[in-house]
Amino acid sequence: MSKSENAKSLEERAAAVPTELHERFAQWIYEQTGVRPDTKSVQLACIFRMEFQASDDNQKALAAKKAAAEAKRKKQAAEKKARLEAQLAKLQAELAKETAPVEPAEKPAAKKATAPKPADKPATPTRRTRKAPAAKATEKAPTQPRAARTRKATAPAKATESK
């Protein structure tokens, strides 16, 4: 359909009388908002809303709005990246200061070369275990009956001398 045919169709549709639906919609708008709209305006809005959304002018406006939002998003992302990089550089500088070796005011005299010390093992807790019993001899010693155990007598008490 050409643009001139579409315009003619729109003019014919606009000339129509508002329907009962348009009147109820206008009343509903008034009840919800307190603003009394013109019934003909409500009719035109209802009829032409879809045509307006599909129009070239509206599509261009939507594309411009989308491009502006994308540009804003990219700008904000670049600003955030710059802030984070600056913060990272600051933290790295602080870390470099903290880990830099402290140089003494006077350097000590050169030490004599000594043999390198063996590396100390890290102190790790060890678990003590019993050693395994020695291997038993293959030949058994002759067994003799065991002597009966007896209690030893207690040592006599020391006599105390009085002078």
Short mmCIF file of N, CA and C in Angstrom, two decimals:
data_model
loop_
_atom_site.label_atom_id
_atom_site.label_comp_id
_atom_site.label_asym_id
_atom_site.label_seq_id
_atom_site.Cartn_x
_atom_site.Cartn_y
_atom_site.Cartn_z
N MET A 1 0.85 -1.15 0.00
CA MET A 1 0.00 0.00 0.00
C MET A 1 0.90 1.22 0.00
N SER A 2 0.64 2.16 -0.88
CA SER A 2 1.47 3.36 -0.98
C SER A 2 1.11 4.33 0.12
N LYS A 3 1.96 5.36 0.28
CA LYS A 3 1.77 6.33 1.35
C LYS A 3 0.49 7.15 1.14
N SER A 4 0.18 7.47 -0.10
CA SER A 4 -1.03 8.26 -0.37
C SER A 4 -2.29 7.45 -0.08
N GLU A 5 -2.27 6.13 -0.39
CA GLU A 5 -3.41 5.29 -0.09
C GLU A 5 -3.59 5.16 1.42
N ASN A 6 -2.46 5.03 2.13
CA ASN A 6 -2.49 4.91 3.58
C ASN A 6 -3.04 6.19 4.21
N ALA A 7 -2.63 7.35 3.69
CA ALA A 7 -3.12 8.63 4.21
C ALA A 7 -4.63 8.74 4.01
N LYS A 8 -5.10 8.30 2.85
CA LYS A 8 -6.53 8.36 2.58
C LYS A 8 -7.29 7.45 3.54
N SER A 9 -6.73 6.29 3.77
CA SER A 9 -7.35 5.35 4.69
C SER A 9 -7.40 5.94 6.09
N LEU A 10 -6.32 6.61 6.51
CA LEU A 10 -6.29 7.21 7.84
C LEU A 10 -7.31 8.33 7.97
N GLU A 11 -7.47 9.12 6.90
CA GLU A 11 -8.46 10.21 6.93
C GLU A 11 -9.87 9.66 7.07
N GLU A 12 -10.14 8.57 6.35
CA GLU A 12 -11.47 7.97 6.42
C GLU A 12 -11.73 7.41 7.81
N ARG A 13 -10.74 6.78 8.39
CA ARG A 13 -10.90 6.20 9.73
C ARG A 13 -11.08 7.30 10.79
N ALA A 14 -10.38 8.42 10.60
CA ALA A 14 -10.49 9.52 11.56
C ALA A 14 -11.87 10.17 11.50
N ALA A 15 -12.51 10.12 10.34
CA ALA A 15 -13.83 10.75 10.17
C ALA A 15 -14.94 9.94 10.81
N ALA A 16 -14.66 8.69 11.20
CA ALA A 16 -15.69 7.84 11.79
C ALA A 16 -16.11 8.39 13.16
N VAL A 17 -17.32 8.01 13.54
CA VAL A 17 -17.87 8.44 14.83
C VAL A 17 -17.30 7.54 15.93
N PRO A 18 -16.96 8.12 17.10
CA PRO A 18 -16.45 7.28 18.21
C PRO A 18 -17.46 6.21 18.60
N THR A 19 -16.97 5.05 18.95
CA THR A 19 -17.83 3.93 19.34
C THR A 19 -18.09 3.97 20.84
N GLU A 20 -18.94 3.06 21.28
CA GLU A 20 -19.24 2.95 22.71
C GLU A 20 -17.99 2.58 23.50
N LEU A 21 -17.11 1.76 22.92
CA LEU A 21 -15.85 1.39 23.57
C LEU A 21 -15.01 2.64 23.84
N HIS A 22 -14.91 3.55 22.84
CA HIS A 22 -14.12 4.77 23.01
C HIS A 22 -14.70 5.64 24.13
N GLU A 23 -16.02 5.71 24.23
CA GLU A 23 -16.67 6.49 25.29
C GLU A 23 -16.39 5.89 26.66
N ARG A 24 -16.49 4.54 26.79
CA ARG A 24 -16.19 3.89 28.06
C ARG A 24 -14.73 4.09 28.45
N PHE A 25 -13.84 4.02 27.46
CA PHE A 25 -12.42 4.21 27.72
C PHE A 25 -12.16 5.64 28.21
N ALA A 26 -12.78 6.63 27.61
CA ALA A 26 -12.63 8.02 28.04
C ALA A 26 -13.14 8.19 29.47
N GLN A 27 -14.27 7.55 29.81
CA GLN A 27 -14.81 7.62 31.16
C GLN A 27 -13.85 6.96 32.16
N TRP A 28 -13.27 5.83 31.79
CA TRP A 28 -12.34 5.11 32.65
C TRP A 28 -11.10 5.97 32.92
N ILE A 29 -10.57 6.62 31.89
CA ILE A 29 -9.41 7.51 32.05
C ILE A 29 -9.74 8.62 33.06
N TYR A 30 -10.95 9.20 32.95
CA TYR A 30 -11.37 10.25 33.87
C TYR A 30 -11.43 9.73 35.31
N GLU A 31 -12.00 8.52 35.50
CA GLU A 31 -12.12 7.95 36.84
C GLU A 31 -10.76 7.63 37.45
N GLN A 32 -9.82 7.20 36.63
CA GLN A 32 -8.50 6.81 37.13
C GLN A 32 -7.58 8.01 37.38
N THR A 33 -7.69 9.04 36.54
CA THR A 33 -6.73 10.14 36.61
C THR A 33 -7.33 11.47 37.05
N GLY A 34 -8.62 11.64 36.92
CA GLY A 34 -9.24 12.92 37.23
C GLY A 34 -9.18 13.89 36.06
N VAL A 35 -8.64 13.48 34.93
CA VAL A 35 -8.55 14.31 33.72
C VAL A 35 -9.63 13.83 32.76
N ARG A 36 -10.46 14.77 32.27
CA ARG A 36 -11.52 14.37 31.36
C ARG A 36 -11.02 14.56 29.92
N PRO A 37 -10.72 13.45 29.23
CA PRO A 37 -10.25 13.55 27.85
C PRO A 37 -11.42 13.70 26.88
N ASP A 38 -11.12 14.25 25.72
CA ASP A 38 -12.11 14.36 24.65
C ASP A 38 -12.32 12.97 24.05
N THR A 39 -13.57 12.58 23.84
CA THR A 39 -13.87 11.24 23.32
C THR A 39 -13.27 11.04 21.93
N LYS A 40 -13.25 12.05 21.10
CA LYS A 40 -12.68 11.94 19.75
C LYS A 40 -11.16 11.72 19.85
N SER A 41 -10.51 12.36 20.81
CA SER A 41 -9.06 12.16 21.00
C SER A 41 -8.75 10.74 21.43
N VAL A 42 -9.60 10.20 22.30
CA VAL A 42 -9.43 8.81 22.74
C VAL A 42 -9.60 7.89 21.54
N GLN A 43 -10.60 8.15 20.71
CA GLN A 43 -10.84 7.32 19.52
C GLN A 43 -9.61 7.35 18.61
N LEU A 44 -9.09 8.55 18.32
CA LEU A 44 -7.92 8.67 17.43
C LEU A 44 -6.69 7.97 18.02
N ALA A 45 -6.52 8.10 19.32
CA ALA A 45 -5.38 7.43 19.96
C ALA A 45 -5.49 5.92 19.84
N CYS A 46 -6.68 5.41 20.04
CA CYS A 46 -6.88 3.96 19.93
C CYS A 46 -6.67 3.47 18.49
N ILE A 47 -7.21 4.20 17.53
CA ILE A 47 -7.15 3.77 16.13
C ILE A 47 -5.73 3.84 15.58
N PHE A 48 -5.01 4.90 15.90
CA PHE A 48 -3.74 5.16 15.21
C PHE A 48 -2.47 4.79 16.01
N ARG A 49 -2.67 4.23 17.15
CA ARG A 49 -1.49 3.89 17.97
C ARG A 49 -0.56 2.93 17.23
N MET A 50 -1.07 1.88 16.66
CA MET A 50 -0.23 0.88 15.98
C MET A 50 0.43 1.47 14.74
N GLU A 51 -0.31 2.28 13.99
CA GLU A 51 0.28 2.90 12.80
C GLU A 51 1.41 3.85 13.20
N PHE A 52 1.21 4.57 14.30
CA PHE A 52 2.25 5.49 14.77
C PHE A 52 3.50 4.71 15.16
N GLN A 53 3.34 3.62 15.89
CA GLN A 53 4.50 2.85 16.33
C GLN A 53 5.28 2.30 15.15
N ALA A 54 4.60 1.93 14.08
CA ALA A 54 5.26 1.37 12.90
C ALA A 54 5.79 2.45 11.96
N SER A 55 5.46 3.70 12.19
CA SER A 55 5.86 4.78 11.26
C SER A 55 7.37 4.97 11.22
N ASP A 56 7.86 5.48 10.09
CA ASP A 56 9.29 5.73 9.91
C ASP A 56 9.81 6.74 10.93
N ASP A 57 9.04 7.79 11.18
CA ASP A 57 9.46 8.82 12.14
C ASP A 57 9.67 8.22 13.53
N ASN A 58 8.73 7.40 13.96
CA ASN A 58 8.86 6.79 15.29
C ASN A 58 10.04 5.82 15.32
N GLN A 59 10.23 5.05 14.25
CA GLN A 59 11.34 4.09 14.22
C GLN A 59 12.70 4.82 14.28
N LYS A 60 12.80 5.98 13.59
CA LYS A 60 14.03 6.77 13.64
C LYS A 60 14.26 7.29 15.06
N ALA A 61 13.21 7.75 15.70
CA ALA A 61 13.33 8.26 17.07
C ALA A 61 13.75 7.15 18.03
N LEU A 62 13.18 5.96 17.86
CA LEU A 62 13.55 4.83 18.72
C LEU A 62 15.01 4.43 18.51
N ALA A 63 15.45 4.43 17.23
CA ALA A 63 16.85 4.09 16.94
C ALA A 63 17.79 5.12 17.55
N ALA A 64 17.44 6.40 17.47
CA ALA A 64 18.28 7.45 18.06
C ALA A 64 18.34 7.30 19.58
N LYS A 65 17.21 6.98 20.19
CA LYS A 65 17.17 6.78 21.64
C LYS A 65 18.03 5.59 22.05
N LYS A 66 17.95 4.52 21.28
CA LYS A 66 18.74 3.31 21.57
C LYS A 66 20.23 3.61 21.42
N ALA A 67 20.61 4.36 20.35
CA ALA A 67 22.02 4.71 20.13
C ALA A 67 22.54 5.60 21.27
N ALA A 68 21.72 6.54 21.73
CA ALA A 68 22.13 7.41 22.83
C ALA A 68 22.33 6.61 24.12
N ALA A 69 21.45 5.65 24.37
CA ALA A 69 21.58 4.81 25.56
C ALA A 69 22.84 3.96 25.48
N GLU A 70 23.15 3.43 24.30
CA GLU A 70 24.36 2.62 24.12
C GLU A 70 25.61 3.48 24.31
N ALA A 71 25.61 4.71 23.77
CA ALA A 71 26.75 5.60 23.94
C ALA A 71 26.94 5.95 25.42
N LYS A 72 25.85 6.17 26.13
CA LYS A 72 25.93 6.48 27.56
C LYS A 72 26.50 5.28 28.32
N ARG A 73 26.04 4.08 27.97
CA ARG A 73 26.55 2.87 28.64
C ARG A 73 28.04 2.69 28.40
N LYS A 74 28.48 2.92 27.15
CA LYS A 74 29.91 2.78 26.84
C LYS A 74 30.74 3.81 27.59
N LYS A 75 30.22 5.04 27.69
CA LYS A 75 30.93 6.10 28.39
C LYS A 75 31.08 5.74 29.87
N GLN A 76 29.99 5.26 30.47
CA GLN A 76 30.04 4.87 31.88
C GLN A 76 31.00 3.71 32.10
N ALA A 77 31.02 2.75 31.17
CA ALA A 77 31.94 1.61 31.28
C ALA A 77 33.39 2.08 31.19
N ALA A 78 33.67 3.02 30.28
CA ALA A 78 35.04 3.54 30.14
C ALA A 78 35.45 4.30 31.40
N GLU A 79 34.54 5.08 31.97
CA GLU A 79 34.85 5.82 33.20
C GLU A 79 35.12 4.86 34.35
N LYS A 80 34.32 3.81 34.45
CA LYS A 80 34.50 2.82 35.51
C LYS A 80 35.84 2.11 35.35
N LYS A 81 36.19 1.77 34.10
CA LYS A 81 37.45 1.11 33.84
C LYS A 81 38.61 2.01 34.23
N ALA A 82 38.53 3.30 33.90
CA ALA A 82 39.59 4.25 34.25
C ALA A 82 39.73 4.37 35.77
N ARG A 83 38.59 4.42 36.49
CA ARG A 83 38.64 4.50 37.96
C ARG A 83 39.30 3.26 38.54
N LEU A 84 38.91 2.09 38.04
CA LEU A 84 39.47 0.84 38.56
C LEU A 84 40.96 0.72 38.25
N GLU A 85 41.38 1.15 37.06
CA GLU A 85 42.81 1.11 36.72
C GLU A 85 43.61 2.05 37.61
N ALA A 86 43.06 3.24 37.90
CA ALA A 86 43.74 4.17 38.80
C ALA A 86 43.85 3.58 40.20
N GLN A 87 42.80 2.95 40.66
CA GLN A 87 42.80 2.32 41.98
C GLN A 87 43.82 1.18 42.03
N LEU A 88 43.88 0.39 40.96
CA LEU A 88 44.84 -0.70 40.89
C LEU A 88 46.27 -0.17 40.92
N ALA A 89 46.55 0.89 40.17
CA ALA A 89 47.89 1.47 40.15
C ALA A 89 48.27 1.97 41.54
N LYS A 90 47.32 2.58 42.25
CA LYS A 90 47.58 3.08 43.60
C LYS A 90 47.91 1.92 44.54
N LEU A 91 47.14 0.83 44.46
CA LEU A 91 47.37 -0.33 45.32
C LEU A 91 48.71 -1.00 45.00
N GLN A 92 49.05 -1.06 43.71
CA GLN A 92 50.34 -1.66 43.33
C GLN A 92 51.49 -0.82 43.85
N ALA A 93 51.35 0.52 43.83
CA ALA A 93 52.40 1.39 44.35
C ALA A 93 52.55 1.18 45.85
N GLU A 94 51.46 1.07 46.58
CA GLU A 94 51.51 0.82 48.02
C GLU A 94 52.17 -0.53 48.30
N LEU A 95 51.84 -1.53 47.52
CA LEU A 95 52.42 -2.86 47.70
C LEU A 95 53.92 -2.82 47.44
N ALA A 96 54.32 -2.09 46.41
CA ALA A 96 55.75 -1.99 46.10
C ALA A 96 56.49 -1.32 47.25
N LYS A 97 55.90 -0.30 47.88
CA LYS A 97 56.54 0.37 49.03
C LYS A 97 56.69 -0.60 50.19
N GLU A 98 55.65 -1.38 50.45
CA GLU A 98 55.67 -2.30 51.59
C GLU A 98 56.66 -3.43 51.39
N THR A 99 56.82 -3.90 50.18
CA THR A 99 57.69 -5.05 49.94
C THR A 99 59.09 -4.66 49.53
N ALA A 100 59.38 -3.36 49.38
CA ALA A 100 60.72 -2.92 49.00
C ALA A 100 61.67 -3.22 50.15
N PRO A 101 62.90 -3.73 49.84
CA PRO A 101 63.86 -4.03 50.91
C PRO A 101 64.32 -2.73 51.56
N VAL A 102 64.45 -2.80 52.88
CA VAL A 102 64.90 -1.63 53.63
C VAL A 102 66.43 -1.62 53.58
N GLU A 103 67.01 -0.53 53.08
CA GLU A 103 68.46 -0.43 52.99
C GLU A 103 68.97 0.24 54.24
N PRO A 104 70.01 -0.37 54.90
CA PRO A 104 70.56 0.25 56.10
C PRO A 104 71.30 1.53 55.73
N ALA A 105 71.49 2.41 56.73
CA ALA A 105 72.15 3.69 56.48
C ALA A 105 73.60 3.46 56.02
N GLU A 106 74.30 2.56 56.70
CA GLU A 106 75.67 2.23 56.31
C GLU A 106 75.71 0.77 55.92
N LYS A 107 76.42 0.51 54.85
CA LYS A 107 76.53 -0.88 54.42
C LYS A 107 77.62 -1.55 55.25
N PRO A 108 77.36 -2.74 55.78
CA PRO A 108 78.39 -3.43 56.56
C PRO A 108 79.51 -3.90 55.64
N ALA A 109 80.67 -4.13 56.25
CA ALA A 109 81.82 -4.61 55.47
C ALA A 109 81.48 -5.96 54.88
N ALA A 110 82.11 -6.25 53.78
CA ALA A 110 81.84 -7.51 53.10
C ALA A 110 82.23 -8.67 53.99
N LYS A 111 81.40 -9.66 54.10
CA LYS A 111 81.67 -10.82 54.92
C LYS A 111 82.50 -11.82 54.12
N LYS A 112 83.22 -12.64 54.87
CA LYS A 112 84.00 -13.68 54.23
C LYS A 112 83.05 -14.72 53.66
N ALA A 113 83.46 -15.28 52.56
CA ALA A 113 82.63 -16.31 51.93
C ALA A 113 82.66 -17.54 52.82
N THR A 114 81.53 -18.06 53.13
CA THR A 114 81.43 -19.26 53.94
C THR A 114 80.67 -20.31 53.16
N ALA A 115 80.84 -21.49 53.59
CA ALA A 115 80.14 -22.59 52.92
C ALA A 115 78.65 -22.42 53.18
N PRO A 116 77.85 -22.72 52.20
CA PRO A 116 76.41 -22.55 52.41
C PRO A 116 75.90 -23.50 53.48
N LYS A 117 74.99 -23.02 54.29
CA LYS A 117 74.41 -23.84 55.35
C LYS A 117 73.38 -24.78 54.74
N PRO A 118 73.30 -25.99 55.27
CA PRO A 118 72.26 -26.88 54.76
C PRO A 118 70.89 -26.31 55.12
N ALA A 119 69.98 -26.50 54.25
CA ALA A 119 68.64 -25.96 54.46
C ALA A 119 67.99 -26.68 55.62
N ASP A 120 67.44 -25.91 56.53
CA ASP A 120 66.74 -26.51 57.66
C ASP A 120 65.41 -27.07 57.17
N LYS A 121 65.11 -28.21 57.75
CA LYS A 121 63.82 -28.79 57.42
C LYS A 121 62.75 -27.99 58.15
N PRO A 122 61.61 -27.80 57.54
CA PRO A 122 60.55 -27.08 58.24
C PRO A 122 60.08 -27.88 59.44
N ALA A 123 59.79 -27.18 60.50
CA ALA A 123 59.36 -27.85 61.72
C ALA A 123 57.94 -28.38 61.51
N THR A 124 57.89 -29.67 61.36
CA THR A 124 56.58 -30.31 61.22
C THR A 124 56.44 -31.32 62.34
N PRO A 125 55.32 -31.41 62.93
CA PRO A 125 55.15 -32.37 64.02
C PRO A 125 55.27 -33.79 63.48
N THR A 126 56.02 -34.58 64.24
CA THR A 126 56.17 -35.99 63.83
C THR A 126 55.46 -36.85 64.85
N ARG A 127 55.08 -37.97 64.43
CA ARG A 127 54.35 -38.89 65.29
C ARG A 127 55.30 -39.99 65.72
N ARG A 128 55.37 -40.18 67.01
CA ARG A 128 56.25 -41.23 67.52
C ARG A 128 55.49 -42.55 67.49
N THR A 129 56.19 -43.54 67.01
CA THR A 129 55.56 -44.86 66.97
C THR A 129 56.53 -45.85 67.60
N ARG A 130 56.02 -46.95 68.06
CA ARG A 130 56.88 -48.00 68.62
C ARG A 130 57.61 -48.70 67.49
N LYS A 131 58.80 -49.06 67.83
CA LYS A 131 59.57 -49.82 66.84
C LYS A 131 59.03 -51.24 66.81
N ALA A 132 59.13 -51.81 65.65
CA ALA A 132 58.66 -53.19 65.52
C ALA A 132 59.59 -54.10 66.31
N PRO A 133 59.06 -55.13 66.91
CA PRO A 133 59.92 -56.03 67.68
C PRO A 133 60.93 -56.72 66.76
N ALA A 134 62.11 -57.03 67.33
CA ALA A 134 63.16 -57.67 66.54
C ALA A 134 62.65 -59.02 66.05
N ALA A 135 63.18 -59.40 64.93
CA ALA A 135 62.75 -60.67 64.35
C ALA A 135 63.12 -61.81 65.30
N LYS A 136 62.23 -62.74 65.48
CA LYS A 136 62.46 -63.86 66.39
C LYS A 136 63.42 -64.85 65.74
N ALA A 137 64.21 -65.42 66.57
CA ALA A 137 65.16 -66.42 66.07
C ALA A 137 64.38 -67.62 65.57
N THR A 138 64.94 -68.26 64.60
CA THR A 138 64.24 -69.40 64.04
C THR A 138 64.26 -70.59 64.98
N GLU A 139 65.35 -70.73 65.78
CA GLU A 139 65.39 -71.83 66.74
C GLU A 139 64.88 -71.31 68.07
N LYS A 140 64.10 -72.11 68.71
CA LYS A 140 63.60 -71.71 70.00
C LYS A 140 64.57 -72.17 71.07
N ALA A 141 64.75 -71.29 72.02
CA ALA A 141 65.63 -71.66 73.14
C ALA A 141 64.89 -72.71 73.98
N PRO A 142 65.66 -73.59 74.61
CA PRO A 142 64.99 -74.59 75.44
C PRO A 142 64.23 -73.90 76.56
N THR A 143 63.07 -74.34 76.80
CA THR A 143 62.25 -73.69 77.81
C THR A 143 62.47 -74.36 79.15
N GLN A 144 62.68 -73.54 80.16
CA GLN A 144 62.83 -74.04 81.52
C GLN A 144 61.67 -73.48 82.33
N PRO A 145 61.26 -74.21 83.27
CA PRO A 145 60.17 -73.70 84.07
C PRO A 145 60.61 -72.43 84.81
N ARG A 146 59.71 -71.56 84.91
CA ARG A 146 59.98 -70.29 85.54
C ARG A 146 59.96 -70.44 87.04
N ALA A 147 60.87 -69.72 87.66
CA ALA A 147 60.91 -69.78 89.12
C ALA A 147 59.75 -68.97 89.65
N ALA A 148 59.23 -69.40 90.74
CA ALA A 148 58.09 -68.71 91.33
C ALA A 148 58.55 -67.36 91.84
N ARG A 149 57.75 -66.40 91.69
CA ARG A 149 58.09 -65.06 92.15
C ARG A 149 57.76 -64.94 93.62
N THR A 150 58.65 -64.31 94.30
CA THR A 150 58.39 -64.08 95.71
C THR A 150 58.61 -62.61 95.99
N ARG A 151 57.99 -62.19 97.07
CA ARG A 151 58.18 -60.81 97.46
C ARG A 151 59.44 -60.68 98.25
N LYS A 152 60.11 -59.58 98.00
CA LYS A 152 61.32 -59.33 98.75
C LYS A 152 60.92 -58.77 100.09
N ALA A 153 61.70 -59.10 101.08
CA ALA A 153 61.42 -58.58 102.41
C ALA A 153 61.85 -57.13 102.44
N THR A 154 61.15 -56.37 103.22
CA THR A 154 61.49 -54.96 103.29
C THR A 154 62.76 -54.79 104.08
N ALA A 155 63.51 -53.78 103.79
CA ALA A 155 64.77 -53.53 104.49
C ALA A 155 64.45 -53.15 105.93
N PRO A 156 65.32 -53.59 106.85
CA PRO A 156 65.06 -53.26 108.26
C PRO A 156 65.17 -51.75 108.48
N ALA A 157 64.37 -51.24 109.35
CA ALA A 157 64.37 -49.83 109.64
C ALA A 157 65.66 -49.48 110.35
N LYS A 158 66.18 -48.34 110.07
CA LYS A 158 67.43 -47.91 110.69
C LYS A 158 67.15 -47.58 112.16
N ALA A 159 68.06 -47.97 112.92
CA ALA A 159 67.91 -47.67 114.34
C ALA A 159 68.36 -46.26 114.58
N THR A 160 67.65 -45.58 115.41
CA THR A 160 68.02 -44.22 115.68
C THR A 160 68.76 -44.20 117.01
N GLU A 161 69.84 -43.59 117.01
CA GLU A 161 70.63 -43.52 118.26
C GLU A 161 70.31 -42.22 118.95
N SER A 162 70.20 -42.28 120.23
CA SER A 162 69.99 -41.06 120.97
C SER A 162 71.20 -40.81 121.83
N LYS A 163 71.63 -39.67 121.99
CA LYS A 163 72.82 -39.34 122.78
C LYS A 163 72.48 -38.71 124.05
#
